[in-house]
Amino acid sequence: MKNQMNNLLLETKKLLKKYKIRPNRRKGQNFIIDYKIIEKQIRFANISNQDIVVEIGAGLGTLTQFLAEISKKVIAIEIDKRLIQILEDRFSTFKNVEIIHGDILDLELPLDFNKIVSNIPYSISSPLTFKILDEMNFIDLAILTYQLDFAKRMIAHPGSKEYSRLSVNVYYKAHVKILEKVPNDSFYPPPKVQSAILELIPRKPPFKVIDEKFFNVITQKLFIRKNRKVKKMLQNYLETKNLSKHEIGLIIKDLPYQDMRVRNLPPEAFAEISNILWSKYSDYIHE
Ligand code: SAH
């Protein structure tokens, strides 16, 4: 298998030529051509013949094929009709590859899978990550290749430059680790940005959240300006509700962390604030 795959670049170019496809940058089409990276992804994901793996953005099916050879089943999702054609031809003799044509962001994911392994389309990193986080209660792990800068935002700590709403959500749902940097020329065409393989393992919630949706809303509203004080951002938020200045003042007085900057709040603080708002004031704040 190894020798055959030393030629991944040639294979990739040949396939693209045969099907007359020019990679589409907006769809994040950078195809993996580095056998060593694929091998690592497979090893990190610890795939066995019991595993049902979802691959998001299967592309030409390079990673898909490796996954199919060792897992019970691969569910390969791809948005581009031209690539679907290739995938269907390539895997027509595989009984354990299911190909789904569609936009991952619109699709309802199947119920019966336990791992996600993908080189994701960077163009949709943010919404895709939130979608994957929603799956954390149901899967064993995800091994994903991201743009390195984005991966850094996911693992960022309070007070750091990269700390974001994403970091808070990731922290709440998963143990997250950057496992390996991936050089640009591991892909064809090479992306302009560096990449990294990231591991997400579901965790028990590290703190209590009464209503997850509302926790997400509050985290998002606070991070609109992360250099401002919590008080100011909550004021802005509450002003969009049907409340008087006086009422807003009373609610804010009741909340912790008012004088801290949003960027310095630890993840559990977002939970504390949203829990108080939700349990005491949800009648006044309709979301
Ligand atoms: N995993 C393949 C391809 C990576 S490129 C490999 O490693 O070689 C990313 C792939 O995601 C492209 O094939 C692109 O067409 C697909 N894609 C982009 N946006 C998508 C979306 N919204 N839903 C599903 N697939 C998408």
PDB file of C-alpha atoms and ligand atoms in Angstrom, residues 26-32 55-63 77-80 83 102-105 118-124 187, ligand 1:
ATOM      1  CA  ARG A  26     -14.034  28.596  -2.284  1.00  0.00           C
ATOM      2  CA  LYS A  27     -15.017  25.021  -1.496  1.00  0.00           C
ATOM      3  CA  GLY A  28     -11.685  24.557   0.276  1.00  0.00           C
ATOM      4  CA  GLN A  29     -10.555  21.908  -2.180  1.00  0.00           C
ATOM      5  CA  ASN A  30      -7.015  21.001  -1.176  1.00  0.00           C
ATOM      6  CA  PHE A  31      -6.556  17.291  -1.581  1.00  0.00           C
ATOM      7  CA  ILE A  32      -4.326  15.263   0.711  1.00  0.00           C
ATOM      8  CA  GLU A  55     -15.689  11.816   6.735  1.00  0.00           C
ATOM      9  CA  ILE A  56     -16.679  15.394   5.986  1.00  0.00           C
ATOM     10  CA  GLY A  57     -15.623  16.610   2.544  1.00  0.00           C
ATOM     11  CA  ALA A  58     -14.353  13.345   1.103  1.00  0.00           C
ATOM     12  CA  GLY A  59     -12.950  14.999  -2.020  1.00  0.00           C
ATOM     13  CA  LEU A  60     -11.298  12.475  -4.325  1.00  0.00           C
ATOM     14  CA  GLY A  61     -11.596   9.740  -1.719  1.00  0.00           C
ATOM     15  CA  THR A  62      -7.928   9.407  -0.830  1.00  0.00           C
ATOM     16  CA  LEU A  63      -8.409   9.326   2.940  1.00  0.00           C
ATOM     17  CA  ILE A  77     -20.039  13.371   2.767  1.00  0.00           C
ATOM     18  CA  GLU A  78     -19.231  15.653  -0.169  1.00  0.00           C
ATOM     19  CA  ILE A  79     -20.879  18.781  -1.561  1.00  0.00           C
ATOM     20  CA  ASP A  80     -19.380  18.827  -5.073  1.00  0.00           C
ATOM     21  CA  LEU A  83     -16.403  14.724  -6.872  1.00  0.00           C
ATOM     22  CA  GLY A 102     -24.881  17.414   0.256  1.00  0.00           C
ATOM     23  CA  ASP A 103     -23.790  20.412   2.273  1.00  0.00           C
ATOM     24  CA  ILE A 104     -22.654  19.156   5.669  1.00  0.00           C
ATOM     25  CA  LEU A 105     -24.093  22.293   7.257  1.00  0.00           C
ATOM     26  CA  SER A 118     -11.647  14.464   8.105  1.00  0.00           C
ATOM     27  CA  ASN A 119      -9.487  16.987   6.367  1.00  0.00           C
ATOM     28  CA  ILE A 120     -12.169  19.597   6.589  1.00  0.00           C
ATOM     29  CA  PRO A 121     -12.966  22.424   4.158  1.00  0.00           C
ATOM     30  CA  TYR A 122     -11.406  25.436   5.907  1.00  0.00           C
ATOM     31  CA  SER A 123     -13.964  27.783   4.388  1.00  0.00           C
ATOM     32  CA  ILE A 124     -16.603  26.500   6.814  1.00  0.00           C
ATOM     33  CA  PHE A 187      -2.010  18.958  -0.060  1.00  0.00           C
TER      34      PHE A 187
HETATM   35  N1  SAH B   1     -10.802  15.054   2.508  1.00  0.00           N
HETATM   36  C1  SAH B   1     -10.268  15.202   1.151  1.00  0.00           C
HETATM   37  C2  SAH B   1     -10.628  16.569   0.575  1.00  0.00           C
HETATM   38  C3  SAH B   1     -10.278  17.747   1.402  1.00  0.00           C
HETATM   39  S1  SAH B   1     -10.725  19.228   0.604  1.00  0.00           S
HETATM   40  C4  SAH B   1      -8.783  15.004   1.199  1.00  0.00           C
HETATM   41  O1  SAH B   1      -8.237  14.954   2.271  1.00  0.00           O
HETATM   42  O2  SAH B   1      -8.176  14.918   0.154  1.00  0.00           O
HETATM   43  C5  SAH B   1     -12.295  19.599   1.361  1.00  0.00           C
HETATM   44  C6  SAH B   1     -13.455  18.906   0.680  1.00  0.00           C
HETATM   45  O3  SAH B   1     -14.654  19.373   1.308  1.00  0.00           O
HETATM   46  C7  SAH B   1     -13.609  19.245  -0.803  1.00  0.00           C
HETATM   47  O4  SAH B   1     -13.762  18.048  -1.515  1.00  0.00           O
HETATM   48  C8  SAH B   1     -14.876  20.094  -0.871  1.00  0.00           C
HETATM   49  O5  SAH B   1     -15.606  19.935  -2.075  1.00  0.00           O
HETATM   50  C9  SAH B   1     -15.661  19.581   0.328  1.00  0.00           C
HETATM   51  N2  SAH B   1     -16.634  20.544   0.884  1.00  0.00           N
HETATM   52  C10 SAH B   1     -16.541  21.896   0.907  1.00  0.00           C
HETATM   53  N3  SAH B   1     -17.600  22.454   1.510  1.00  0.00           N
HETATM   54  C11 SAH B   1     -18.400  21.414   1.890  1.00  0.00           C
HETATM   55  C12 SAH B   1     -19.665  21.340   2.558  1.00  0.00           C
HETATM   56  N4  SAH B   1     -20.295  22.441   2.958  1.00  0.00           N
HETATM   57  N5  SAH B   1     -20.206  20.113   2.785  1.00  0.00           N
HETATM   58  C13 SAH B   1     -19.561  18.985   2.383  1.00  0.00           C
HETATM   59  N6  SAH B   1     -18.366  18.996   1.754  1.00  0.00           N
HETATM   60  C14 SAH B   1     -17.784  20.189   1.492  1.00  0.00           C
END
